[in-house]
PDB file of C-alpha atoms in Angstrom:
ATOM      1  CA  MET V   1       0.000   0.000   0.000  1.00  0.00           C
ATOM      2  CA  SER V   2       1.224   3.506  -0.832  1.00  0.00           C
ATOM      3  CA  ARG V   3      -0.908   5.174   1.838  1.00  0.00           C
ATOM      4  CA  LYS V   4      -0.372   5.418   5.568  1.00  0.00           C
ATOM      5  CA  PRO V   5      -2.055   2.422   7.259  1.00  0.00           C
ATOM      6  CA  TYR V   6      -5.160   2.685   9.446  1.00  0.00           C
ATOM      7  CA  PRO V   7      -5.552   0.697  12.684  1.00  0.00           C
ATOM      8  CA  SER V   8      -8.421  -1.193  11.052  1.00  0.00           C
ATOM      9  CA  ASP V   9      -6.280  -2.495   8.146  1.00  0.00           C
ATOM     10  CA  LEU V  10      -5.742  -6.215   7.634  1.00  0.00           C
ATOM     11  CA  SER V  11      -2.380  -7.798   8.320  1.00  0.00           C
ATOM     12  CA  GLU V  12      -0.707  -9.882   5.595  1.00  0.00           C
ATOM     13  CA  ASP V  13      -1.622 -13.152   7.332  1.00  0.00           C
ATOM     14  CA  GLU V  14      -5.222 -12.054   7.772  1.00  0.00           C
ATOM     15  CA  TRP V  15      -5.541 -11.113   4.103  1.00  0.00           C
ATOM     16  CA  ALA V  16      -4.030 -14.451   3.057  1.00  0.00           C
ATOM     17  CA  PHE V  17      -6.828 -16.140   4.996  1.00  0.00           C
ATOM     18  CA  VAL V  18      -9.630 -13.856   3.775  1.00  0.00           C
ATOM     19  CA  ALA V  19      -8.675 -13.469   0.102  1.00  0.00           C
ATOM     20  CA  PRO V  20     -10.071 -16.811  -1.159  1.00  0.00           C
ATOM     21  CA  TYR V  21     -13.503 -15.964   0.272  1.00  0.00           C
ATOM     22  CA  LEU V  22     -13.616 -12.574  -1.442  1.00  0.00           C
ATOM     23  CA  THR V  23     -12.259 -13.579  -4.847  1.00  0.00           C
ATOM     24  CA  LEU V  24     -15.208 -13.472  -7.247  1.00  0.00           C
ATOM     25  CA  MET V  25     -13.134 -12.928 -10.384  1.00  0.00           C
ATOM     26  CA  LYS V  26      -9.591 -13.469 -11.624  1.00  0.00           C
ATOM     27  CA  GLU V  27      -6.864 -11.208 -10.315  1.00  0.00           C
ATOM     28  CA  ASP V  28      -6.175  -9.874 -13.814  1.00  0.00           C
ATOM     29  CA  ALA V  29      -9.844  -9.498 -14.853  1.00  0.00           C
ATOM     30  CA  PRO V  30     -10.173  -6.406 -17.098  1.00  0.00           C
ATOM     31  CA  GLN V  31     -13.186  -5.043 -15.167  1.00  0.00           C
ATOM     32  CA  ARG V  32     -11.268  -4.974 -11.878  1.00  0.00           C
ATOM     33  CA  GLU V  33     -10.201  -1.406 -11.142  1.00  0.00           C
ATOM     34  CA  HIS V  34      -9.494  -1.540  -7.407  1.00  0.00           C
ATOM     35  CA  SER V  35      -7.634  -3.911  -5.132  1.00  0.00           C
ATOM     36  CA  PRO V  36      -9.990  -6.234  -3.185  1.00  0.00           C
ATOM     37  CA  LEU V  37      -7.676  -5.780  -0.202  1.00  0.00           C
ATOM     38  CA  GLU V  38      -8.179  -2.012  -0.247  1.00  0.00           C
ATOM     39  CA  VAL V  39     -11.926  -2.381  -0.743  1.00  0.00           C
ATOM     40  CA  PHE V  40     -12.163  -4.687   2.279  1.00  0.00           C
ATOM     41  CA  ASN V  41      -9.926  -2.379   4.311  1.00  0.00           C
ATOM     42  CA  ALA V  42     -12.291   0.479   3.463  1.00  0.00           C
ATOM     43  CA  LEU V  43     -15.260  -1.615   4.591  1.00  0.00           C
ATOM     44  CA  ARG V  44     -13.517  -2.469   7.866  1.00  0.00           C
ATOM     45  CA  TRP V  45     -12.721   1.215   8.453  1.00  0.00           C
ATOM     46  CA  LEU V  46     -16.338   2.201   7.824  1.00  0.00           C
ATOM     47  CA  ALA V  47     -17.676  -0.447  10.217  1.00  0.00           C
ATOM     48  CA  ARG V  48     -15.334   0.687  12.974  1.00  0.00           C
ATOM     49  CA  ALA V  49     -15.538   4.452  12.461  1.00  0.00           C
ATOM     50  CA  GLY V  50     -19.244   4.651  11.625  1.00  0.00           C
ATOM     51  CA  ALA V  51     -18.890   7.242   8.856  1.00  0.00           C
ATOM     52  CA  PRO V  52     -21.395   7.480   5.969  1.00  0.00           C
ATOM     53  CA  TRP V  53     -20.427   5.750   2.733  1.00  0.00           C
ATOM     54  CA  ARG V  54     -19.802   9.044   0.960  1.00  0.00           C
ATOM     55  CA  MET V  55     -17.343  10.154   3.651  1.00  0.00           C
ATOM     56  CA  LEU V  56     -14.790   7.384   3.150  1.00  0.00           C
ATOM     57  CA  PRO V  57     -11.265   8.878   3.186  1.00  0.00           C
ATOM     58  CA  HIS V  58      -9.895   9.699  -0.253  1.00  0.00           C
ATOM     59  CA  ASP V  59      -6.973   7.306   0.057  1.00  0.00           C
ATOM     60  CA  PHE V  60      -9.437   4.394  -0.156  1.00  0.00           C
ATOM     61  CA  PRO V  61     -11.167   3.410  -3.410  1.00  0.00           C
ATOM     62  CA  PRO V  62     -14.240   5.545  -4.255  1.00  0.00           C
ATOM     63  CA  TRP V  63     -17.178   4.968  -1.922  1.00  0.00           C
ATOM     64  CA  ALA V  64     -19.439   3.800  -4.761  1.00  0.00           C
ATOM     65  CA  ALA V  65     -16.944   1.088  -5.739  1.00  0.00           C
ATOM     66  CA  VAL V  66     -16.640  -0.035  -2.105  1.00  0.00           C
ATOM     67  CA  TYR V  67     -20.424  -0.178  -1.659  1.00  0.00           C
ATOM     68  CA  GLN V  68     -21.000  -2.028  -4.935  1.00  0.00           C
ATOM     69  CA  GLN V  69     -18.343  -4.621  -4.134  1.00  0.00           C
ATOM     70  CA  PHE V  70     -19.712  -4.993  -0.610  1.00  0.00           C
ATOM     71  CA  ARG V  71     -23.146  -5.790  -2.086  1.00  0.00           C
ATOM     72  CA  ARG V  72     -21.616  -8.311  -4.507  1.00  0.00           C
ATOM     73  CA  TRP V  73     -19.843 -10.059  -1.636  1.00  0.00           C
ATOM     74  CA  SER V  74     -23.052  -9.987   0.419  1.00  0.00           C
ATOM     75  CA  ASP V  75     -25.199 -11.396  -2.374  1.00  0.00           C
ATOM     76  CA  ALA V  76     -22.653 -14.182  -2.925  1.00  0.00           C
ATOM     77  CA  GLY V  77     -22.717 -15.146   0.791  1.00  0.00           C
ATOM     78  CA  CYS V  78     -19.003 -14.456   1.221  1.00  0.00           C
ATOM     79  CA  PHE V  79     -19.229 -13.018   4.741  1.00  0.00           C
ATOM     80  CA  GLU V  80     -21.508 -15.789   5.998  1.00  0.00           C
ATOM     81  CA  ALA V  81     -19.086 -18.423   4.660  1.00  0.00           C
ATOM     82  CA  LEU V  82     -16.119 -16.634   6.227  1.00  0.00           C
ATOM     83  CA  VAL V  83     -17.788 -16.369   9.633  1.00  0.00           C
ATOM     84  CA  SER V  84     -18.964 -19.991   9.494  1.00  0.00           C
ATOM     85  CA  ASP V  85     -15.493 -21.372   8.738  1.00  0.00           C
ATOM     86  CA  MET V  86     -13.798 -19.200  11.357  1.00  0.00           C
ATOM     87  CA  ARG V  87     -16.370 -20.257  13.920  1.00  0.00           C
ATOM     88  CA  GLY V  88     -15.465 -23.891  13.214  1.00  0.00           C
ATOM     89  CA  ILE V  89     -11.739 -23.183  13.493  1.00  0.00           C
ATOM     90  CA  ILE V  90     -12.124 -21.378  16.819  1.00  0.00           C
ATOM     91  CA  ARG V  91     -14.394 -24.075  18.241  1.00  0.00           C
ATOM     92  CA  ALA V  92     -12.008 -26.835  17.150  1.00  0.00           C
ATOM     93  CA  GLY V  93      -9.138 -24.878  18.696  1.00  0.00           C
ATOM     94  CA  GLN V  94     -10.946 -25.099  22.037  1.00  0.00           C
ATOM     95  CA  GLY V  95     -11.561 -28.819  21.735  1.00  0.00           C
ATOM     96  CA  ARG V  96     -15.211 -28.505  20.697  1.00  0.00           C
ATOM     97  CA  GLN V  97     -17.164 -29.892  17.775  1.00  0.00           C
ATOM     98  CA  GLU V  98     -16.915 -27.597  14.752  1.00  0.00           C
ATOM     99  CA  GLN V  99     -20.689 -27.230  14.553  1.00  0.00           C
ATOM    100  CA  PRO V 100     -22.539 -26.332  17.763  1.00  0.00           C
ATOM    101  CA  SER V 101     -25.251 -28.405  19.422  1.00  0.00           C
ATOM    102  CA  ALA V 102     -26.589 -25.422  21.390  1.00  0.00           C
ATOM    103  CA  VAL V 103     -27.260 -21.756  20.616  1.00  0.00           C
ATOM    104  CA  VAL V 104     -28.406 -18.644  22.475  1.00  0.00           C
ATOM    105  CA  LEU V 105     -31.148 -16.395  21.058  1.00  0.00           C
ATOM    106  CA  ASP V 106     -31.897 -12.742  21.721  1.00  0.00           C
ATOM    107  CA  GLY V 107     -32.967  -9.509  20.042  1.00  0.00           C
ATOM    108  CA  ARG V 108     -31.118  -6.190  19.867  1.00  0.00           C
ATOM    109  CA  THR V 109     -33.025  -2.968  19.158  1.00  0.00           C
ATOM    110  CA  LEU V 110     -31.225  -0.266  17.165  1.00  0.00           C
ATOM    111  CA  GLN V 111     -32.442   3.335  17.085  1.00  0.00           C
ATOM    112  CA  SER V 112     -33.704   4.396  13.667  1.00  0.00           C
ATOM    113  CA  THR V 113     -32.236   7.229  11.589  1.00  0.00           C
ATOM    114  CA  CYS V 114     -33.475   9.240   8.617  1.00  0.00           C
ATOM    115  CA  GLU V 115     -32.369   6.444   6.309  1.00  0.00           C
ATOM    116  CA  SER V 116     -34.010   3.550   8.192  1.00  0.00           C
ATOM    117  CA  GLY V 117     -37.001   5.457   9.572  1.00  0.00           C
ATOM    118  CA  PRO V 118     -39.536   4.396   6.899  1.00  0.00           C
ATOM    119  CA  ARG V 119     -39.199   0.724   7.896  1.00  0.00           C
ATOM    120  CA  ALA V 120     -38.829   1.273  11.652  1.00  0.00           C
ATOM    121  CA  GLY V 121     -41.183   0.124  14.402  1.00  0.00           C
ATOM    122  CA  TYR V 122     -41.643   1.130  18.039  1.00  0.00           C
ATOM    123  CA  ASP V 123     -40.267  -1.130  20.776  1.00  0.00           C
ATOM    124  CA  GLY V 124     -42.490  -0.402  23.774  1.00  0.00           C
ATOM    125  CA  TYR V 125     -40.227  -2.265  26.212  1.00  0.00           C
ATOM    126  CA  LYS V 126     -37.080  -0.399  25.169  1.00  0.00           C
ATOM    127  CA  ARG V 127     -39.077   2.779  24.406  1.00  0.00           C
ATOM    128  CA  ARG V 128     -37.231   3.151  21.157  1.00  0.00           C
ATOM    129  CA  LYS V 129     -38.220   3.431  17.505  1.00  0.00           C
ATOM    130  CA  GLY V 130     -36.015   1.478  15.182  1.00  0.00           C
ATOM    131  CA  SER V 131     -35.093  -1.997  13.973  1.00  0.00           C
ATOM    132  CA  LYS V 132     -34.657  -5.210  15.900  1.00  0.00           C
ATOM    133  CA  VAL V 133     -31.846  -7.630  15.087  1.00  0.00           C
ATOM    134  CA  HIS V 134     -32.766 -11.173  16.165  1.00  0.00           C
ATOM    135  CA  MET V 135     -29.521 -13.103  16.641  1.00  0.00           C
ATOM    136  CA  ALA V 136     -28.462 -16.672  17.261  1.00  0.00           C
ATOM    137  CA  VAL V 137     -24.938 -17.233  18.585  1.00  0.00           C
ATOM    138  CA  ASP V 138     -23.087 -20.334  19.699  1.00  0.00           C
ATOM    139  CA  THR V 139     -22.008 -20.827  23.300  1.00  0.00           C
ATOM    140  CA  LEU V 140     -18.786 -18.927  22.596  1.00  0.00           C
ATOM    141  CA  GLY V 141     -20.791 -15.901  21.457  1.00  0.00           C
ATOM    142  CA  HIS V 142     -20.009 -16.151  17.742  1.00  0.00           C
ATOM    143  CA  LEU V 143     -22.704 -15.302  15.227  1.00  0.00           C
ATOM    144  CA  ILE V 144     -24.554 -18.116  13.453  1.00  0.00           C
ATOM    145  CA  GLU V 145     -27.597 -16.417  11.927  1.00  0.00           C
ATOM    146  CA  LEU V 146     -29.791 -13.338  12.288  1.00  0.00           C
ATOM    147  CA  THR V 147     -32.931 -11.690  10.984  1.00  0.00           C
ATOM    148  CA  VAL V 148     -33.839  -7.985  10.874  1.00  0.00           C
ATOM    149  CA  THR V 149     -37.381  -6.727  11.560  1.00  0.00           C
ATOM    150  CA  PRO V 150     -39.078  -3.513  12.696  1.00  0.00           C
ATOM    151  CA  ALA V 151     -38.574  -3.072  16.445  1.00  0.00           C
ATOM    152  CA  ASN V 152     -42.233  -3.749  17.256  1.00  0.00           C
ATOM    153  CA  GLU V 153     -41.860  -7.406  16.197  1.00  0.00           C
ATOM    154  CA  GLN V 154     -41.789  -9.764  19.187  1.00  0.00           C
ATOM    155  CA  GLU V 155     -38.834 -12.088  19.704  1.00  0.00           C
ATOM    156  CA  ARG V 156     -41.100 -15.126  19.956  1.00  0.00           C
ATOM    157  CA  SER V 157     -42.576 -14.451  16.513  1.00  0.00           C
ATOM    158  CA  GLN V 158     -39.140 -14.872  14.909  1.00  0.00           C
ATOM    159  CA  VAL V 159     -38.278 -18.222  16.484  1.00  0.00           C
ATOM    160  CA  LYS V 160     -39.294 -20.385  13.519  1.00  0.00           C
ATOM    161  CA  GLN V 161     -37.450 -18.346  10.891  1.00  0.00           C
ATOM    162  CA  LEU V 162     -34.345 -17.986  13.068  1.00  0.00           C
ATOM    163  CA  CYS V 163     -34.203 -21.660  14.053  1.00  0.00           C
ATOM    164  CA  GLU V 164     -34.648 -22.764  10.445  1.00  0.00           C
ATOM    165  CA  ALA V 165     -31.762 -20.496   9.425  1.00  0.00           C
ATOM    166  CA  VAL V 166     -29.616 -21.883  12.262  1.00  0.00           C
ATOM    167  CA  GLN V 167     -30.191 -25.452  11.170  1.00  0.00           C
ATOM    168  CA  ARG V 168     -29.338 -24.614   7.554  1.00  0.00           C
ATOM    169  CA  ALA V 169     -26.125 -22.883   8.652  1.00  0.00           C
ATOM    170  CA  THR V 170     -24.989 -25.710  10.930  1.00  0.00           C
ATOM    171  CA  GLY V 171     -26.196 -28.752   9.033  1.00  0.00           C
ATOM    172  CA  GLU V 172     -28.971 -29.422  11.593  1.00  0.00           C
ATOM    173  CA  THR V 173     -26.613 -30.078  14.502  1.00  0.00           C
ATOM    174  CA  VAL V 174     -28.336 -27.759  17.000  1.00  0.00           C
ATOM    175  CA  GLU V 175     -30.489 -29.458  19.638  1.00  0.00           C
ATOM    176  CA  VAL V 176     -31.000 -26.743  22.285  1.00  0.00           C
ATOM    177  CA  ALA V 177     -31.606 -22.992  22.220  1.00  0.00           C
ATOM    178  CA  TRP V 178     -31.461 -20.831  25.340  1.00  0.00           C
ATOM    179  CA  ALA V 179     -33.447 -17.597  25.425  1.00  0.00           C
ATOM    180  CA  ASP V 180     -34.824 -14.990  27.803  1.00  0.00           C
ATOM    181  CA  GLN V 181     -38.434 -14.435  28.915  1.00  0.00           C
ATOM    182  CA  GLY V 182     -39.243 -12.641  25.671  1.00  0.00           C
ATOM    183  CA  TYR V 183     -39.453 -16.106  24.099  1.00  0.00           C
ATOM    184  CA  THR V 184     -41.992 -17.475  26.591  1.00  0.00           C
ATOM    185  CA  GLY V 185     -45.031 -19.223  25.126  1.00  0.00           C
ATOM    186  CA  GLU V 186     -46.172 -22.529  23.709  1.00  0.00           C
ATOM    187  CA  GLN V 187     -46.117 -21.289  20.110  1.00  0.00           C
ATOM    188  CA  ALA V 188     -42.440 -20.368  20.346  1.00  0.00           C
ATOM    189  CA  LYS V 189     -41.619 -23.807  21.768  1.00  0.00           C
ATOM    190  CA  GLU V 190     -43.588 -25.512  19.017  1.00  0.00           C
ATOM    191  CA  ASP V 191     -41.919 -23.411  16.322  1.00  0.00           C
ATOM    192  CA  ALA V 192     -38.486 -24.361  17.646  1.00  0.00           C
ATOM    193  CA  ALA V 193     -39.441 -28.020  18.056  1.00  0.00           C
ATOM    194  CA  ALA V 194     -40.574 -28.135  14.423  1.00  0.00           C
ATOM    195  CA  THR V 195     -36.939 -27.544  13.447  1.00  0.00           C
ATOM    196  CA  GLY V 196     -35.594 -30.129  15.904  1.00  0.00           C
ATOM    197  CA  ILE V 197     -34.567 -27.608  18.576  1.00  0.00           C
ATOM    198  CA  GLU V 198     -35.651 -27.571  22.221  1.00  0.00           C
ATOM    199  CA  LEU V 199     -36.289 -23.993  23.355  1.00  0.00           C
ATOM    200  CA  ARG V 200     -35.281 -23.395  26.978  1.00  0.00           C
ATOM    201  CA  VAL V 201     -36.293 -20.086  28.554  1.00  0.00           C
ATOM    202  CA  VAL V 202     -33.937 -18.846  31.287  1.00  0.00           C
ATOM    203  CA  LYS V 203     -36.023 -16.854  33.755  1.00  0.00           C
ATOM    204  CA  LEU V 204     -34.949 -14.174  36.193  1.00  0.00           C
ATOM    205  CA  PRO V 205     -34.820 -15.169  39.883  1.00  0.00           C
ATOM    206  CA  GLU V 206     -38.036 -14.175  41.648  1.00  0.00           C
ATOM    207  CA  ALA V 207     -36.132 -12.223  44.284  1.00  0.00           C
ATOM    208  CA  LYS V 208     -33.940 -10.257  41.916  1.00  0.00           C
ATOM    209  CA  LYS V 209     -31.788  -7.571  43.499  1.00  0.00           C
ATOM    210  CA  GLY V 210     -29.123  -5.728  41.535  1.00  0.00           C
ATOM    211  CA  PHE V 211     -27.168  -7.320  38.688  1.00  0.00           C
ATOM    212  CA  VAL V 212     -27.832 -11.024  38.120  1.00  0.00           C
ATOM    213  CA  LEU V 213     -25.688 -13.155  35.786  1.00  0.00           C
ATOM    214  CA  LEU V 214     -28.099 -15.546  34.084  1.00  0.00           C
ATOM    215  CA  PRO V 215     -26.829 -18.993  33.051  1.00  0.00           C
ATOM    216  CA  ARG V 216     -26.073 -19.155  29.301  1.00  0.00           C
ATOM    217  CA  ARG V 217     -27.918 -15.891  28.659  1.00  0.00           C
ATOM    218  CA  TRP V 218     -24.871 -13.749  29.388  1.00  0.00           C
ATOM    219  CA  VAL V 219     -23.133 -15.128  26.284  1.00  0.00           C
ATOM    220  CA  VAL V 220     -25.320 -13.265  23.790  1.00  0.00           C
ATOM    221  CA  GLU V 221     -25.204 -10.106  25.910  1.00  0.00           C
ATOM    222  CA  ARG V 222     -21.423 -10.206  25.591  1.00  0.00           C
ATOM    223  CA  SER V 223     -21.830 -10.540  21.814  1.00  0.00           C
ATOM    224  CA  PHE V 224     -23.944  -7.376  21.842  1.00  0.00           C
ATOM    225  CA  ALA V 225     -21.179  -5.654  23.807  1.00  0.00           C
ATOM    226  CA  TRP V 226     -18.662  -6.666  21.129  1.00  0.00           C
ATOM    227  CA  LEU V 227     -20.898  -5.117  18.465  1.00  0.00           C
ATOM    228  CA  ALA V 228     -21.111  -1.879  20.457  1.00  0.00           C
ATOM    229  CA  ARG V 229     -17.424  -1.254  19.685  1.00  0.00           C
ATOM    230  CA  PHE V 230     -18.337  -0.676  16.026  1.00  0.00           C
ATOM    231  CA  ARG V 231     -19.963   2.703  15.516  1.00  0.00           C
ATOM    232  CA  ARG V 232     -21.646   1.743  12.262  1.00  0.00           C
ATOM    233  CA  LEU V 233     -23.858  -0.598  14.297  1.00  0.00           C
ATOM    234  CA  SER V 234     -24.607   1.888  17.089  1.00  0.00           C
ATOM    235  CA  ARG V 235     -27.817   2.773  15.209  1.00  0.00           C
ATOM    236  CA  ASP V 236     -29.589   1.568  12.102  1.00  0.00           C
ATOM    237  CA  PHE V 237     -28.066   3.797   9.435  1.00  0.00           C
ATOM    238  CA  GLU V 238     -29.032   1.565   6.506  1.00  0.00           C
ATOM    239  CA  ARG V 239     -31.856   2.056   4.026  1.00  0.00           C
ATOM    240  CA  MET V 240     -32.262  -1.698   3.501  1.00  0.00           C
ATOM    241  CA  PRO V 241     -32.430  -4.391   6.214  1.00  0.00           C
ATOM    242  CA  GLU V 242     -30.252  -6.794   4.206  1.00  0.00           C
ATOM    243  CA  VAL V 243     -27.391  -4.275   4.335  1.00  0.00           C
ATOM    244  CA  LEU V 244     -27.706  -4.057   8.128  1.00  0.00           C
ATOM    245  CA  ALA V 245     -27.683  -7.863   8.364  1.00  0.00           C
ATOM    246  CA  SER V 246     -24.581  -8.158   6.161  1.00  0.00           C
ATOM    247  CA  LEU V 247     -22.713  -5.572   8.215  1.00  0.00           C
ATOM    248  CA  HIS V 248     -23.234  -7.746  11.297  1.00  0.00           C
ATOM    249  CA  PHE V 249     -21.448 -10.605   9.520  1.00  0.00           C
ATOM    250  CA  VAL V 250     -18.682  -8.203   8.457  1.00  0.00           C
ATOM    251  CA  VAL V 251     -18.178  -7.102  12.060  1.00  0.00           C
ATOM    252  CA  PHE V 252     -18.067 -10.669  13.371  1.00  0.00           C
ATOM    253  CA  ALA V 253     -15.558 -11.497  10.632  1.00  0.00           C
ATOM    254  CA  ILE V 254     -13.401  -8.632  11.923  1.00  0.00           C
ATOM    255  CA  LEU V 255     -13.758  -9.830  15.520  1.00  0.00           C
ATOM    256  CA  MET V 256     -13.008 -13.498  14.827  1.00  0.00           C
ATOM    257  CA  LEU V 257     -10.271 -13.155  12.201  1.00  0.00           C
ATOM    258  CA  PRO V 258      -7.216 -12.525  14.447  1.00  0.00           C
ATOM    259  CA  LYS V 259      -7.945 -15.549  16.633  1.00  0.00           C
ATOM    260  CA  ALA V 260      -8.739 -17.822  13.695  1.00  0.00           C
ATOM    261  CA  VAL V 261      -5.489 -16.865  11.928  1.00  0.00           C
ATOM    262  CA  VAL V 262      -3.437 -17.580  15.073  1.00  0.00           C
ATOM    263  CA  LEU V 263      -5.105 -20.969  15.582  1.00  0.00           C
ATOM    264  CA  LEU V 264      -4.719 -21.914  11.931  1.00  0.00           C
ATOM    265  CA  GLY V 265      -1.061 -20.900  11.935  1.00  0.00           C
ATOM    266  CA  ALA V 266      -0.406 -22.891  15.098  1.00  0.00           C
ATOM    267  CA  GLY V 267      -2.068 -25.936  13.583  1.00  0.00           C
ATOM    268  CA  GLN V 268      -0.015 -25.733  10.394  1.00  0.00           C
ATOM    269  CA  SER V 269       3.258 -25.291  12.279  1.00  0.00           C
ATOM    270  CA  SER V 270       2.568 -28.300  14.470  1.00  0.00           C
TER     271      SER V 270
END
């Protein structure tokens, strides 16, 4: 690179790992004008800094080229494949099965903006108008699948769609899903059971006083805390829900990549 590096830039080892997932055409293809490495670095910078697309620094490729390539990668499922493989590497590195047998479900409400306002809903519990991201993570907190709805959609109404997506992503290895009291109800249990998953609701202690660490439930809350480090996901800045969903996979790819590269390098050296 001829420019001064940003803290969000990929290392050489990280790019060597990521490049095969993001290669949709030959290196010398005549229609390629910009380096995929620089495009992905620009996307990583935007996710971390939270700037609008049109305010990408001038030493990156033009914002329109970055956005268009991001959509191509998203439509091709590149980020989902990257996150899935890294999740397997990290799990195997900890002596676990590559595909999980248990997941944790929860919803995260993001405040709407001018761009996302037309599709927003009002979350009465959070007292916030915006979008709700319904996430499923493994017991290490790594993303498996998600759906995006207006914030007024109840968590329990998304159980069937989310569990079906989880089973597709894992090859139907998941047997148990932990969730909070927002998933209470017979319909939610039946929807999960229809996909081969037992839904277990972790309830608050009756005599709650102060902060209480709930079994299993804290895992997904930690995942939300990881996402809070990326300003692009501090609110719903996107006009389309599929863009918001893809950015979540981008962020988890950023979070998981350093550890996956270290584990893969250690495995190859041994």
